[in-house]
Structures are given as structure tokens and as C-alpha cells.
Coordinates of C-alpha atoms in Angstrom, one line a residue:
X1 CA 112.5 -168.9 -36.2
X2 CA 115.7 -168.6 -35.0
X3 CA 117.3 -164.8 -36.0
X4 CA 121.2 -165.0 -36.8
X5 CA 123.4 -162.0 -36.3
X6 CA 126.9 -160.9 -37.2
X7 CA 129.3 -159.4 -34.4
X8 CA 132.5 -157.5 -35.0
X9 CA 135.3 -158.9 -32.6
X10 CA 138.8 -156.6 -31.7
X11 CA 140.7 -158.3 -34.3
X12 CA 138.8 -157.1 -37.3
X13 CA 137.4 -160.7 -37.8
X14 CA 133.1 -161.4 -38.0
X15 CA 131.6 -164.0 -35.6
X16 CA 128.0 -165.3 -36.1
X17 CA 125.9 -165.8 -33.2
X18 CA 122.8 -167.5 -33.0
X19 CA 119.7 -166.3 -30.7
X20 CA 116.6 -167.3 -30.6
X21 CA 113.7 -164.7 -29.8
X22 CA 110.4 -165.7 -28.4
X23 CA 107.6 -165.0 -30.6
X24 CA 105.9 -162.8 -28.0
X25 CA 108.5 -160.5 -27.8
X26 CA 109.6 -160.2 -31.7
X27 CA 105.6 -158.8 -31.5
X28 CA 103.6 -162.4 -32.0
X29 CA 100.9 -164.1 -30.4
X30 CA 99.6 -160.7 -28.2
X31 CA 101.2 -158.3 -29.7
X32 CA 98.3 -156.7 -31.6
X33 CA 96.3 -156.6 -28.2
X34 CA 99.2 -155.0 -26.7
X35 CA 100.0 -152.7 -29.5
X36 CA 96.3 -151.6 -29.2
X37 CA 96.3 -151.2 -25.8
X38 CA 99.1 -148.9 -25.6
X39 CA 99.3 -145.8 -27.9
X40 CA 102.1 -146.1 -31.0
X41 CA 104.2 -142.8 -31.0
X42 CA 104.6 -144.0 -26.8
X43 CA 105.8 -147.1 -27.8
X44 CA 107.6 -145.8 -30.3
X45 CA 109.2 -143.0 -27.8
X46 CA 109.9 -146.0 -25.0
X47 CA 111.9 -148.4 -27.4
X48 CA 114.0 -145.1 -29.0
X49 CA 114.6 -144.3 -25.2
X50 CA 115.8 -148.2 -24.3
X51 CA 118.2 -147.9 -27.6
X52 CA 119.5 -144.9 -26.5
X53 CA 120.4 -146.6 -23.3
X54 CA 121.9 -149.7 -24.6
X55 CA 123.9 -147.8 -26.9
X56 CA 125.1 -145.3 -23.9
X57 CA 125.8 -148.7 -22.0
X58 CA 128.0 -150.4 -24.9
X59 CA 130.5 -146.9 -24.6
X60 CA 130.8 -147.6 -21.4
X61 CA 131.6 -151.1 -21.8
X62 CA 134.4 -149.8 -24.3
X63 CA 135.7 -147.2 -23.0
X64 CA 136.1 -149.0 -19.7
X65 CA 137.9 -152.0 -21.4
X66 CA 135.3 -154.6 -20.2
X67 CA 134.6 -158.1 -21.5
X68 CA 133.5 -158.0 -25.1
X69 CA 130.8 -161.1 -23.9
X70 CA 128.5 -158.4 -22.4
X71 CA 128.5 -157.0 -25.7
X72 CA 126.4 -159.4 -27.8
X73 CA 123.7 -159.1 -25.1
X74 CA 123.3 -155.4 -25.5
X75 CA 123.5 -156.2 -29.1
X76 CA 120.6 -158.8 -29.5
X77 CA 118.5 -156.3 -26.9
X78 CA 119.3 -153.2 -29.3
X79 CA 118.0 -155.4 -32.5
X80 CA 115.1 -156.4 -30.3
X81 CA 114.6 -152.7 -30.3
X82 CA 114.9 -151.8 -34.0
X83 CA 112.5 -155.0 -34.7
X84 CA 109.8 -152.9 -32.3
X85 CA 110.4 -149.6 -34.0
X86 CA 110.1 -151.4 -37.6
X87 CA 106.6 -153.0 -36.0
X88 CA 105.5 -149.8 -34.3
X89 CA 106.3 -147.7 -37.6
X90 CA 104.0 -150.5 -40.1
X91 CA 101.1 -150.5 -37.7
X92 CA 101.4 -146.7 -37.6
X93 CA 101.0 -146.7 -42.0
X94 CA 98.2 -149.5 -41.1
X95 CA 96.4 -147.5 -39.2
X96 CA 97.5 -144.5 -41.4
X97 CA 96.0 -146.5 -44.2
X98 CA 92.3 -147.1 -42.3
X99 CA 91.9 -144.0 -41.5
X100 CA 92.4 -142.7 -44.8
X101 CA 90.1 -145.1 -46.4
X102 CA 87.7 -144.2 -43.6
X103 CA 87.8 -141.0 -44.8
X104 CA 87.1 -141.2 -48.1
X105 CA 84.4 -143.4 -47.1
X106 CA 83.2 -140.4 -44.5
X107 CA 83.4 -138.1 -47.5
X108 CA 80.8 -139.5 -50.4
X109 CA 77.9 -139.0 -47.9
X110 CA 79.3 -135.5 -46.8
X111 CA 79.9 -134.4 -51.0
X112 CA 76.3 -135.4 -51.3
X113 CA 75.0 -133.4 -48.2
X114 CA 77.1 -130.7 -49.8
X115 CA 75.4 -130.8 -52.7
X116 CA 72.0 -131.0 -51.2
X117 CA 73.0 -127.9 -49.5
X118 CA 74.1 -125.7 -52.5
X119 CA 70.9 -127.3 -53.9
X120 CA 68.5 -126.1 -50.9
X121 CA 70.2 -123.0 -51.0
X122 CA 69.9 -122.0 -54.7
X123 CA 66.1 -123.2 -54.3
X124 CA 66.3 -120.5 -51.0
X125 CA 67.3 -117.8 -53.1
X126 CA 65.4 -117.9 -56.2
X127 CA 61.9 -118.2 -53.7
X128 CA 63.3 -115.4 -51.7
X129 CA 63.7 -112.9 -55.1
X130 CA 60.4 -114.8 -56.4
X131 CA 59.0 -113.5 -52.9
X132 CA 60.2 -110.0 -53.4
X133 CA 59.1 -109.8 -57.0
X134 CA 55.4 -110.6 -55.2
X135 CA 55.9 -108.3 -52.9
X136 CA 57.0 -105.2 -55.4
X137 CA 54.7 -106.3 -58.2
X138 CA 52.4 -102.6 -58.5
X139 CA 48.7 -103.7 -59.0
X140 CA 46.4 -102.5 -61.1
X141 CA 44.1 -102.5 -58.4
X142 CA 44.8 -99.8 -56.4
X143 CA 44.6 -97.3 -59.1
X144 CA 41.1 -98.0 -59.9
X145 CA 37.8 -96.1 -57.9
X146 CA 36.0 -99.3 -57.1
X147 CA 32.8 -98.9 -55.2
X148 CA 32.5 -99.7 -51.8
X149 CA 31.3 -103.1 -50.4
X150 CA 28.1 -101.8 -49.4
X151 CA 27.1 -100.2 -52.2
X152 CA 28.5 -103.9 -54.0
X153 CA 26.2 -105.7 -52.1
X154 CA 23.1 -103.3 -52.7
X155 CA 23.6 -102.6 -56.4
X156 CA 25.1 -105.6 -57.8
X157 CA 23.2 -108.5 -59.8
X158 CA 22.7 -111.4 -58.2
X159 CA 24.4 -113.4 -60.8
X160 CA 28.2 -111.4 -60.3
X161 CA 27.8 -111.6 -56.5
X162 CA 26.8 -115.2 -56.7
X163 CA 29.8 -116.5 -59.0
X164 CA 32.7 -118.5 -57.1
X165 CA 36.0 -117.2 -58.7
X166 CA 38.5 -118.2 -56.2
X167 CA 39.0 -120.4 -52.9
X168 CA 40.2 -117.0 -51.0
X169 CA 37.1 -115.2 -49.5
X170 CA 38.5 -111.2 -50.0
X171 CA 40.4 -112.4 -53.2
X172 CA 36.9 -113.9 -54.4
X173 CA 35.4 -110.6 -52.9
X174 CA 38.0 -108.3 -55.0
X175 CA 37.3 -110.3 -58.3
X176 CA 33.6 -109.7 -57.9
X177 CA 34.0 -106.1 -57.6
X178 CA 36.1 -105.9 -60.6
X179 CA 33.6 -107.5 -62.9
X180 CA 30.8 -105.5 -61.3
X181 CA 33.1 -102.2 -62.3
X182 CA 33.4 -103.4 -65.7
X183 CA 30.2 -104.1 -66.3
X184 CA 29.1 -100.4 -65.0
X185 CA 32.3 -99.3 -67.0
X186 CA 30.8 -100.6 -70.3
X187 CA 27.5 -99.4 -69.5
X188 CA 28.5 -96.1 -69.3
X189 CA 30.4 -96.4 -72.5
X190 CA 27.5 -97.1 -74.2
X191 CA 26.0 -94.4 -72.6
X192 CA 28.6 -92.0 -73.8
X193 CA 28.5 -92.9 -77.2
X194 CA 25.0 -92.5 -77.5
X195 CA 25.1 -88.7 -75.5
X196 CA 28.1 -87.7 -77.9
X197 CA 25.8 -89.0 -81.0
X198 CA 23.0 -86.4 -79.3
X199 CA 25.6 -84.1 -78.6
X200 CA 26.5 -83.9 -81.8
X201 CA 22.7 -83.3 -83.9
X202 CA 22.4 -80.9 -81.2
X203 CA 25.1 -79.1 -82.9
X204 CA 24.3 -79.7 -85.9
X205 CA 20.9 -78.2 -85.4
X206 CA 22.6 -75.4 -83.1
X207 CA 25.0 -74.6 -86.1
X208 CA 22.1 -74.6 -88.8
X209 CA 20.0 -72.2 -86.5
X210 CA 23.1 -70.0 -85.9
X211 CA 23.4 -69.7 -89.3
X212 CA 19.8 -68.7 -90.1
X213 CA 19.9 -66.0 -87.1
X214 CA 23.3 -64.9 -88.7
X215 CA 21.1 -63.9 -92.1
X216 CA 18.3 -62.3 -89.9
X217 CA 20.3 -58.8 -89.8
X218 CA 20.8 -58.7 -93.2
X219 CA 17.3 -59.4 -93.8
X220 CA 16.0 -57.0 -90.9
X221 CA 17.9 -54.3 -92.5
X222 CA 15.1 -53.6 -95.4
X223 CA 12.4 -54.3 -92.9
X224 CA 13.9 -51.8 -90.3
X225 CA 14.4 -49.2 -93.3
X226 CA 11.2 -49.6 -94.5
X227 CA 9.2 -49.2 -91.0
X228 CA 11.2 -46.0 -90.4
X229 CA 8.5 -43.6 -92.4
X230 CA 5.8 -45.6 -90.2
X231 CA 8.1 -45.0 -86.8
X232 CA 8.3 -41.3 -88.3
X233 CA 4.4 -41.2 -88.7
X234 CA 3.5 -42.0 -85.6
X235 CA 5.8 -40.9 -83.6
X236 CA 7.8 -44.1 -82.5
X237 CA 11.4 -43.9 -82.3
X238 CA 12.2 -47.5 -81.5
X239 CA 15.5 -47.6 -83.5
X240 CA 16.7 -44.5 -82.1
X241 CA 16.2 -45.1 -78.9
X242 CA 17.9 -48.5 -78.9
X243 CA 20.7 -46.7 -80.8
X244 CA 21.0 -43.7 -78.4
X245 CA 20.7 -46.2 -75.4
X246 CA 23.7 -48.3 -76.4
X247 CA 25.4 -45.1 -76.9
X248 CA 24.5 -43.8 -73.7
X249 CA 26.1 -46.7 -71.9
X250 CA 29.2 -45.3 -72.3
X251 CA 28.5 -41.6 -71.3
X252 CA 30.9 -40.6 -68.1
X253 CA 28.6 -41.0 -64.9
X254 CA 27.7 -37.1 -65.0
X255 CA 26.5 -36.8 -68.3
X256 CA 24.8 -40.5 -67.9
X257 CA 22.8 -38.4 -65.0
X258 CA 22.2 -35.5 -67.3
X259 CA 20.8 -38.1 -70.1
X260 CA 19.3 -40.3 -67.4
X261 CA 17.4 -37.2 -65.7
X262 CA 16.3 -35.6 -68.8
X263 CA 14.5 -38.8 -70.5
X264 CA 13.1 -39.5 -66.8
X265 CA 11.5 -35.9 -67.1
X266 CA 10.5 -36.1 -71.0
X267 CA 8.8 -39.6 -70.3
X268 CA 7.1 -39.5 -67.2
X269 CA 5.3 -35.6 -67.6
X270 CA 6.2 -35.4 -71.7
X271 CA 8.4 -32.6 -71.2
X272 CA 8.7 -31.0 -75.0
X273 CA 12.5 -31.9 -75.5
X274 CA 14.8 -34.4 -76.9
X275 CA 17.9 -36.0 -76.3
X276 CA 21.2 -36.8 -78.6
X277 CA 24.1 -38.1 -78.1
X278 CA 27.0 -37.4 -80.3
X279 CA 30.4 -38.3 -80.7
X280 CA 32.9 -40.5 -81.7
X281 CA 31.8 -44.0 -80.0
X282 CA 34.7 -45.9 -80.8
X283 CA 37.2 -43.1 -78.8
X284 CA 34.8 -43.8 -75.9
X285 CA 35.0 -47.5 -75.8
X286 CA 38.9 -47.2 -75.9
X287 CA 38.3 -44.8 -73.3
X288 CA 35.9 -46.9 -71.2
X289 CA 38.2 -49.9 -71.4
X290 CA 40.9 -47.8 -70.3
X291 CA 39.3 -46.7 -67.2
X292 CA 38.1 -50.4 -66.4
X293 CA 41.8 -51.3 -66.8
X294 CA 43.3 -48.5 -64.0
X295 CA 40.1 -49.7 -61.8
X296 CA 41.0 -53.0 -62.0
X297 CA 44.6 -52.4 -61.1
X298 CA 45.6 -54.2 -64.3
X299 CA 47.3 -51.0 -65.8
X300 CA 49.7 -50.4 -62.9
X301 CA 51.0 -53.8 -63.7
X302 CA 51.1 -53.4 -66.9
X303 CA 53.1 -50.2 -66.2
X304 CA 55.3 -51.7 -63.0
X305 CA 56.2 -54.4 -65.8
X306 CA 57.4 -51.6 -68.3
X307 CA 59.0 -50.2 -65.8
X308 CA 61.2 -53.1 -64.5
X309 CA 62.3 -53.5 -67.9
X310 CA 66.1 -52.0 -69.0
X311 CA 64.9 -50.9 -72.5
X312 CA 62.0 -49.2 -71.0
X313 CA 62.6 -45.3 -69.7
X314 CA 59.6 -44.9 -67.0
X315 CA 56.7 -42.0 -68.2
X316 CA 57.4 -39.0 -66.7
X317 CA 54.5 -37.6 -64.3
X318 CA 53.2 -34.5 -65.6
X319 CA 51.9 -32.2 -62.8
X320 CA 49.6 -28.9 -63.5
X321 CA 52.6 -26.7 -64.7
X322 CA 53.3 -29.2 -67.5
X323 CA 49.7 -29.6 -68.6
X324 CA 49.2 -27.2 -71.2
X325 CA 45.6 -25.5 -72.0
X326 CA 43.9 -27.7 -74.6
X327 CA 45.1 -30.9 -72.4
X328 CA 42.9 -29.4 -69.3
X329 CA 40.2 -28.7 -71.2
X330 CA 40.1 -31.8 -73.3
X331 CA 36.4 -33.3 -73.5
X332 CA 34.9 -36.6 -73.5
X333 CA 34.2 -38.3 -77.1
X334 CA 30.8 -37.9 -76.4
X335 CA 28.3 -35.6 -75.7
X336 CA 24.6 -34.4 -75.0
X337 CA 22.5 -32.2 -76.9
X338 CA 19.2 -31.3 -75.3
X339 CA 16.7 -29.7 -77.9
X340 CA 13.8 -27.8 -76.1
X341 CA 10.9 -27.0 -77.7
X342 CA 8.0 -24.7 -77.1
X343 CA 5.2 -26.7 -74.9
X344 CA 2.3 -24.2 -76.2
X345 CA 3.1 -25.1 -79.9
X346 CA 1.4 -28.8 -81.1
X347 CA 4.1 -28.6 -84.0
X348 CA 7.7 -29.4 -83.0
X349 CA 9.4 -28.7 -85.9
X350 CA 8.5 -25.5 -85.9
X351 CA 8.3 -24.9 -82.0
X352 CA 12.2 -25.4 -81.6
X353 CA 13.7 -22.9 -79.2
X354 CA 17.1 -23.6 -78.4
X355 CA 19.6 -26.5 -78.7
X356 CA 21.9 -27.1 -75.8
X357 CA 25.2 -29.1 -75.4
X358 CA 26.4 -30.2 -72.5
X359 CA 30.1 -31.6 -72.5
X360 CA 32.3 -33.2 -69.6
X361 CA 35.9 -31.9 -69.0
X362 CA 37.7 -35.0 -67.7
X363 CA 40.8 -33.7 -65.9
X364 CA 38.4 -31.0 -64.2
X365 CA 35.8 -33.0 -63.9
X366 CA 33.0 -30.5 -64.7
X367 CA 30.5 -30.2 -67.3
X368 CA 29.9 -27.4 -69.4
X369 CA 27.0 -26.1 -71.4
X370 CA 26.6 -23.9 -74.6
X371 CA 24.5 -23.4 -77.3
X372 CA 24.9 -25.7 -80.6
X373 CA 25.9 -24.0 -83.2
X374 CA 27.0 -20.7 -81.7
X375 CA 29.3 -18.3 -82.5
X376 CA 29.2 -15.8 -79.5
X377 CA 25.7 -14.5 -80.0
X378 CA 23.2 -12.5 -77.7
X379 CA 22.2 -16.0 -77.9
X380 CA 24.8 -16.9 -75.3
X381 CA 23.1 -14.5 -72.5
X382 CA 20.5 -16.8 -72.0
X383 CA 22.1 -19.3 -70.1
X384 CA 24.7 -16.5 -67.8
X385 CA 22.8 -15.9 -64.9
X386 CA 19.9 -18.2 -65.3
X387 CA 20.2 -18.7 -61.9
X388 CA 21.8 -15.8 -59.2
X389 CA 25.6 -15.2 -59.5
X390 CA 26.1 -17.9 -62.0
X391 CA 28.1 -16.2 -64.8
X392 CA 30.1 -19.8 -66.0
X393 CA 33.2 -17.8 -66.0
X394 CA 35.0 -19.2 -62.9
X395 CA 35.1 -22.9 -61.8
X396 CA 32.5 -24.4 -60.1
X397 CA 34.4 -26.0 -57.0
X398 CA 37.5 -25.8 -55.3
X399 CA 39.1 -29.0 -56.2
X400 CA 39.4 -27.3 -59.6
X401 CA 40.8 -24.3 -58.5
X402 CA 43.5 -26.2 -56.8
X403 CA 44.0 -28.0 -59.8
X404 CA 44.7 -25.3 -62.5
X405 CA 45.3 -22.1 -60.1
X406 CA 43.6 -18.8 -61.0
X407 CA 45.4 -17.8 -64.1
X408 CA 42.7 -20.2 -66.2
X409 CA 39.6 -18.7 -66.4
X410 CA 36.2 -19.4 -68.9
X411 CA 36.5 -16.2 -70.8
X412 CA 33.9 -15.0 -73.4
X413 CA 36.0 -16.5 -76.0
X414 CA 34.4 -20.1 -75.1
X415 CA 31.1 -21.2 -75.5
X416 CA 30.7 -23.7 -73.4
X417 CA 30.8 -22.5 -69.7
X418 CA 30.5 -24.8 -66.4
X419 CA 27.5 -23.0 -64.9
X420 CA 27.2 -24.4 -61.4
X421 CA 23.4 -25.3 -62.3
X422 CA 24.8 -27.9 -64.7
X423 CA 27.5 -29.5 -62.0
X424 CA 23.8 -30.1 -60.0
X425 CA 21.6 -31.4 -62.9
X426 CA 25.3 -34.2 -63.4
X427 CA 25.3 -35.0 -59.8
X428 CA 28.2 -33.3 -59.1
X429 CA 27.5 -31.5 -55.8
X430 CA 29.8 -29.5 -54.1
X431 CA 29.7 -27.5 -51.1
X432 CA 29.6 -23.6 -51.3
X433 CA 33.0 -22.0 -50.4
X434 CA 30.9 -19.9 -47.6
X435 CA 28.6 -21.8 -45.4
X436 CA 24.9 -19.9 -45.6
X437 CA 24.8 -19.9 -41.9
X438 CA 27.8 -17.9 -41.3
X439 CA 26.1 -15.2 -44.4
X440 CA 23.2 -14.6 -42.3
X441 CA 25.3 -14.4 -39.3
X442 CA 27.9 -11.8 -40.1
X443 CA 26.1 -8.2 -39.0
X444 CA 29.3 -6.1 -40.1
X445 CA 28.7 -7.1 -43.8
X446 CA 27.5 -4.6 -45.8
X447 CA 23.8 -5.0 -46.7
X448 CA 24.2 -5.0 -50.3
X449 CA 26.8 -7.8 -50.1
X450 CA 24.3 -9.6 -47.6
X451 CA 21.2 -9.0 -50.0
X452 CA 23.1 -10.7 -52.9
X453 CA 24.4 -13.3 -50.6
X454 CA 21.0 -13.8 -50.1
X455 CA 20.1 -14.1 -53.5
X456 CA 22.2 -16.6 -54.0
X457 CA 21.1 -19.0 -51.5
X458 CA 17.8 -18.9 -52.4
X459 CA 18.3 -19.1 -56.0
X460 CA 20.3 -22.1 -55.9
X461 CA 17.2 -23.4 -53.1
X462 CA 15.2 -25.4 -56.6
X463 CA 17.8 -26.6 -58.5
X464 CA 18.8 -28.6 -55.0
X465 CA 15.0 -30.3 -55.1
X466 CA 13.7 -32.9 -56.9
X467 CA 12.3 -30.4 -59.2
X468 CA 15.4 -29.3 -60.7
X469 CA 15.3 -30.5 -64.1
X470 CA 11.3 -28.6 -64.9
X471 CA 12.7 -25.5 -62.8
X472 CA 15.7 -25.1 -65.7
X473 CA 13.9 -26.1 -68.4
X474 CA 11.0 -23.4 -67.1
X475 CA 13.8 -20.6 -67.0
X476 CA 15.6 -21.6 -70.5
X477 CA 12.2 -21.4 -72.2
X478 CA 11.2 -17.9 -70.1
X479 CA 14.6 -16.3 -71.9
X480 CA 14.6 -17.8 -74.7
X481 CA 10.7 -16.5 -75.9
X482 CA 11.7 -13.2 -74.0
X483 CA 14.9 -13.3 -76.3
X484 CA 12.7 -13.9 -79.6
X485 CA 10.6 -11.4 -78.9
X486 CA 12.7 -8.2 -78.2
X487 CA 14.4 -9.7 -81.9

């Protein structure tokens, strides 16, 4: 087709001009394989550079005054140009065009991969937490005491080991075990319940029994008093025996040995005496549990507790200038009385010579004797000097002289005196202040001292045997009938 264009002469006037353009180079016939051949935005950059040029050459052409003929070729090449840039630019949206619908093609697969993926991924994360729920779940299992396999094998029924319960070998294993614990579990149940139902008729029957033993004292109490004129007759003293026995157990350990050495002696060779104790036997249990406390070390606490405590003034220690008299010579709550009767009379009753108690000291820790019922009779005389130099009037050991001093002395104003043949007959055994070696010894002494020294020694000599309970008993008895009879 031919292409007409319009030129702009000197004089202001418009010429048309006629040129025909070969099809190839407008952009027919080959111009798509050359377009695709060469890259766009280069083609594009080579016909904006051959514009430049022709433009560059037509002000040169005008400055220069040349012939206005050379024009209208540089023209028709310069539309050539624009005709390229026009064709460049719409295959440039063309291909603008294809890959966009390209790309939208490209993305409906890619959307649905993307959704796949949020899918698999959602599916990832709840078996993940479903995994570590599994894996945190606490089992019953491990808190129960199942039996070990062998003894599962060697106890259980054949029809619990037999039983398929699952396709997993050890979860099969574990279910089997299980059933086998609950079946023992129930068994023993039952087994309880029937042990509690025994257990309790047992006490039923234990309570009705209780309660007919409970009416036994009251109904023993007739019986006993009635047996006691038959117990009088005939000389057995079951109840007061059993009496003085429980009243014996709590005796201090020196008058236990006076009690315990004196019934030895009356009921292996029937010595003609009898025993009492008397008292207050509630004082000596509170005493007795005292002394089991301080043993124990249970009353120091007890006191350290006091102690640490800000309302609480600690007890103030009382040494031997702050004891006063009656607290050194306070007694036990119980104490012994020996009757001795006359062994040549068949009648005891009337064959009673003297009665004799013997009480323990318990901050001295001595025992003392004297007659029952005395009021500072010749009576008294009979027990000073039973034995050589053994008055009663001074303490019997030095442990108790260090303890009071020498201002406290057993006058004739007491009693009951601690005669040193009483300390023996309790067990309390002391060692003289002068050894008997270094008596016999000493030749400067004179020979009345050594004669009494003497005297001494061997007096004290039987009440050291075995035979020391018959030798004072003898020697009461000797003074006593020697007493009656001067009277």
C-alpha cells in the first residue's frame, strides 16, 4: 500500500509526497521471524539510535543551507523508524499479554499445590500434638504391683493365659496380666469380707466375755470376804500376800532388800516374824514415776523446755546450806514393819516381842530403824549397840557426812536411828573409814583403843555373811527376853 506523507517546504506551503515502502521493511512477510530472532528492547534501542541520527543529520542539512531534496529522504527513513518503534512497542504488549495469561495459567496448579500444602501441614500438626498426647498420656499401669511373668506363667489358669486379646505380643502379654490381677484382686475381696465378718463375732464374743470378767470382781468380792475366816484358820494369807507384794513393788531398792531378805528367811527356815508394809501407795507411785522420768532423761527436757521459755524463771538449785532439817530427813511414803515373835512359844499372838520399822531417808540415802510405837523407852536400848560401836547416832558413811556436815547429828530425840547393821541387811555397803589392816598394824596405838578396834571388826564379821538376817534376829530376840525379864 502506498504510504503518503506531508512535507513542510521554506515558504510555509505543504507538499505531498508519495513513497512506496516494501512490505518487508514496514515489518511484513519475515518480520515476525526477525522480530523473534532478535530481542525487542534491542531493536527497539537500534531504531531510537538511527532516529537520533537522521534527526542529527537534517540539522545539519539546515544549518548548512543544503538542498531541501535530501530532506524528504531522511524524512521517509525517520517514519520508517517510528513505524518500527510502533511494531516493536505492540509485539512487546503481545508478548506482555502471553506471558500474563501464562501466568495465570501457571498459577491455578500452584494455588492448588498451595493448598495441598496448608492441608498436609495442618494434618502434620494435629498428628504431631496427637503424638505428644500418646506420649504424655500417664498409665494406669505403672502404678499397679503386677506379678512378675514367671510367677504369671506358673500361677495363672490356663484359660487367662490362653485368651488372644490383642495382635501385639507384650500388649497381649500386659492385658493377660491385668485380668489375672483382677481376678486375684476380687478374690481377696471376698476374702476380706469374709475375715472382717469373723473379725467382727470375734469381737462380739471378745466384748461379751469382757464384760462377764468385768462382773467377776464384784462377784469375787463376797467370795474373797467370806474365805478370809478360812484363810485366818488355817493359816493362809493368800490376799495379804498378793496385797503386800503389789505394795512391795514399789519399795526403794534398799527397803525391797530388807522385805525381800526377811520373807526369804521367814519362808525357807519359818523364821517366827512377819512383814508389813505401810504407807501411802499413791505418794509412792507419783514418786516411782518421778524417778522413771529423771532415769529416762524425759524430765530434763521437760525442764530445758521450761527453761527456754520467757514466762518461765528457771528453779533455783538448792545446795545443803538451803536444805532445811525436815527436807534431809524426809522419808519414803512407805515403809517396813518387821514383827518378831518368840520361836519357843506355839502361840503368836501372845509370843510378840517387839515390832520394828525400818524407814529409808532419800536425800541421805540410809535407812533407819526404831521401834513402832515408841516414845523414847528403855525400849529403845535394845537396838543401840546390838552390834560393837553401833550407837545409830552418827551417819553411817561418808558420802552422808559430806552431804550434811557434822552439825546434824541422830540425837535421842529421834527414834529411828541408821544403825550401820541396817545399811548391811538394805544392801547398802560401805567401806569402813579405817581399813582393818592398818588397826592391826599400828603398834603405837593404845591397847584399849586397839582392843575396841578389835571389837569392832569382829562384830561387824556376821552381819557381812550370808547369815546376817538369823544373826540379828538372834540378838533382837536375846535383848528383848533379857529386857522382859529384868521388867
Amino acid at each position: 500500500m502506498p504510504l503518503r506523507l506531508r512535507t513542510i517546504e521554506d515558504g510555509g506551503g505543504m507538499e505531498d509526497v508519495e513513497m512506496v515502502v516494501p512490505t518487508a521493511e514496514i515489518g511484513g512477510g519475515d518480520s515476525k521471524s526477525s522480530s523473534s530472532e532478535e530481542c525487542p528492547f534491542r531493536l527497539m534501542r537500534d531504531a531510537k539510535a538511527s532516529i537520533e541520527s537522521i534527526l542529527a543529520e537534517m540539522l545539519s542539512i539546515k544549518r548548512h543551507g543544503k538542498p531541501k531534496s535530501l530532506l524528504r529522504e531522511l524524512i521517509s527513513q525517520m517514519l520508517l523508524q517510528f513505524i518500527n518503534l510502533r511494531q516493536i512497542n505492540r509485539s512487546i504488549l503481545v508478548e506482555e499479554e502471553r506471558v500474563k495469561s501464562e501466568t495465570e495459567n501457571a498459577k491455578v496448579p500452584l494455588e492448588s499445590l498451595a493448598l495441598q500444602l496448608h492441608n498436609l501441614m495442618y494434618e502434620k500438626s494435629h498428628y504431631v500434638k496427637a503424638i505428644k498426647a500418646c506420649k504424655e498420656l500417664t498409665s494406669k499401669y505403672p502404678d499397679i504391683e503386677l506379678v512378675s511373668e514367671e510367677e504369671f506363667f506358673h500361677d495363672a489358669p490356663e484359660e487367662v493365659k490362653g485368651s488372644v486379646l490383642s495382635n501385639h505380643s507384650a500388649h497381649d502379654l500386659m492385658l493377660k496380666r491385668l485380668n489375672f490381677e483382677l481376678s486375684q484382686r476380687k478374690e481377696l475381696c471376698k476374702l476380706h469380707e469374709k475375715l472382717e465378718q469373723k473379725k467382727k463375732t470375734l469381737s462380739e464374743t471378745i466384748a461379751e466375755r469382757k464384760k462377764f470378767l468385768s462382773t467377776l470382781p464384784s462377784n469375787f468380792k463376797p467370795l474373797k470376804k467370806a474365805s478370809l475366816p478360812v484363810q485366818n484358820q488355817l493359816g493362809v494369807e493368800h490376799t495379804k500376800k498378793i496385797k503386800r507384794h503389789h505394795s512391795a513393788e514399789l519399795l526403794p531398792q534398799p527397803l525391797y532388800v530388807i522385805f525381800s531378805q526377811l520373807s526369804a528367811q521367814k519362808e525357807a527356815f519359818g523364821e517366827a516374824i512377819d512383814l508389813e508394809i505401810i504407807g501411802n501407795v499413791k505418794d509412792a507411785q507419783a514418786l516411782a514415776h518421778h524417778q522413771a522420768l529423771k532415769e529416762t532423761g524425759l524430765e530434763d527436757d521437760e525442764h530445758d523446755e521450761d527453761a527456754q521459755r520467757p514466762d518461765k524463771r528457771p528453779r533455783r538449785v538448792q545446795d545443803k546450806e538451803s536444805l532445811d532439817q525436815a527436807e534431809l530427813f524426809k522419808v519414803h511414803p512407805l515403809q517396813v514393819v518387821l514383827h518378831v515373835y518368840d520361836n519357843e512359844v506355839s502361840e503368836l499372838k501372845s509370843a510378840k516381842l517387839i515390832a520394828l520399822k525400818f524407814q529409808y531417808i532419800v536425800q541421805l540415802n540410809i535407812i533407819c530403824v526404831g521401834m513402832e510405837e515408841s516414845n523414847n523407852g528403855p525400849e529403845n536400848d535394845i537396838l543401840c549397840n546390838l552390834f560393837p560401836n553401833d550407837t545409830g547416832c552418827e551417819l553411817p558413811h561418808q558420802s552422808a557426812k559430806l552431804f550434811v556436815g557434822d552439825s546434824i547429828m541422830f540425837n535421842g530425840e529421834r527414834t529411828s536411828r541408821p544403825y550401820k547393821w541396817a545399811q548391811h541387811l538394805a544392801g547398802i555397803d560401805f567401806l569402813p573409814e579405817v581399813s582393818p589392816l592398818l588397826l592391826t598394824s599400828h603398834e603405837t596405838q593404845d591397847n584399849n583403843d586397839a582392843a575396841k578396834d578389835e571389837d569392832a571388826v569382829s562384830g561387824f564379821s556376821p552381819n557381812r555373811q550370808h547369815i546376817r538376817v538369823h544373826t540379828i534376829l538372834q540378838r533382837i530376840r536375846t535383848r528383848r527376853k533379857a529386857q522382859l525379864a529384868l521388867s
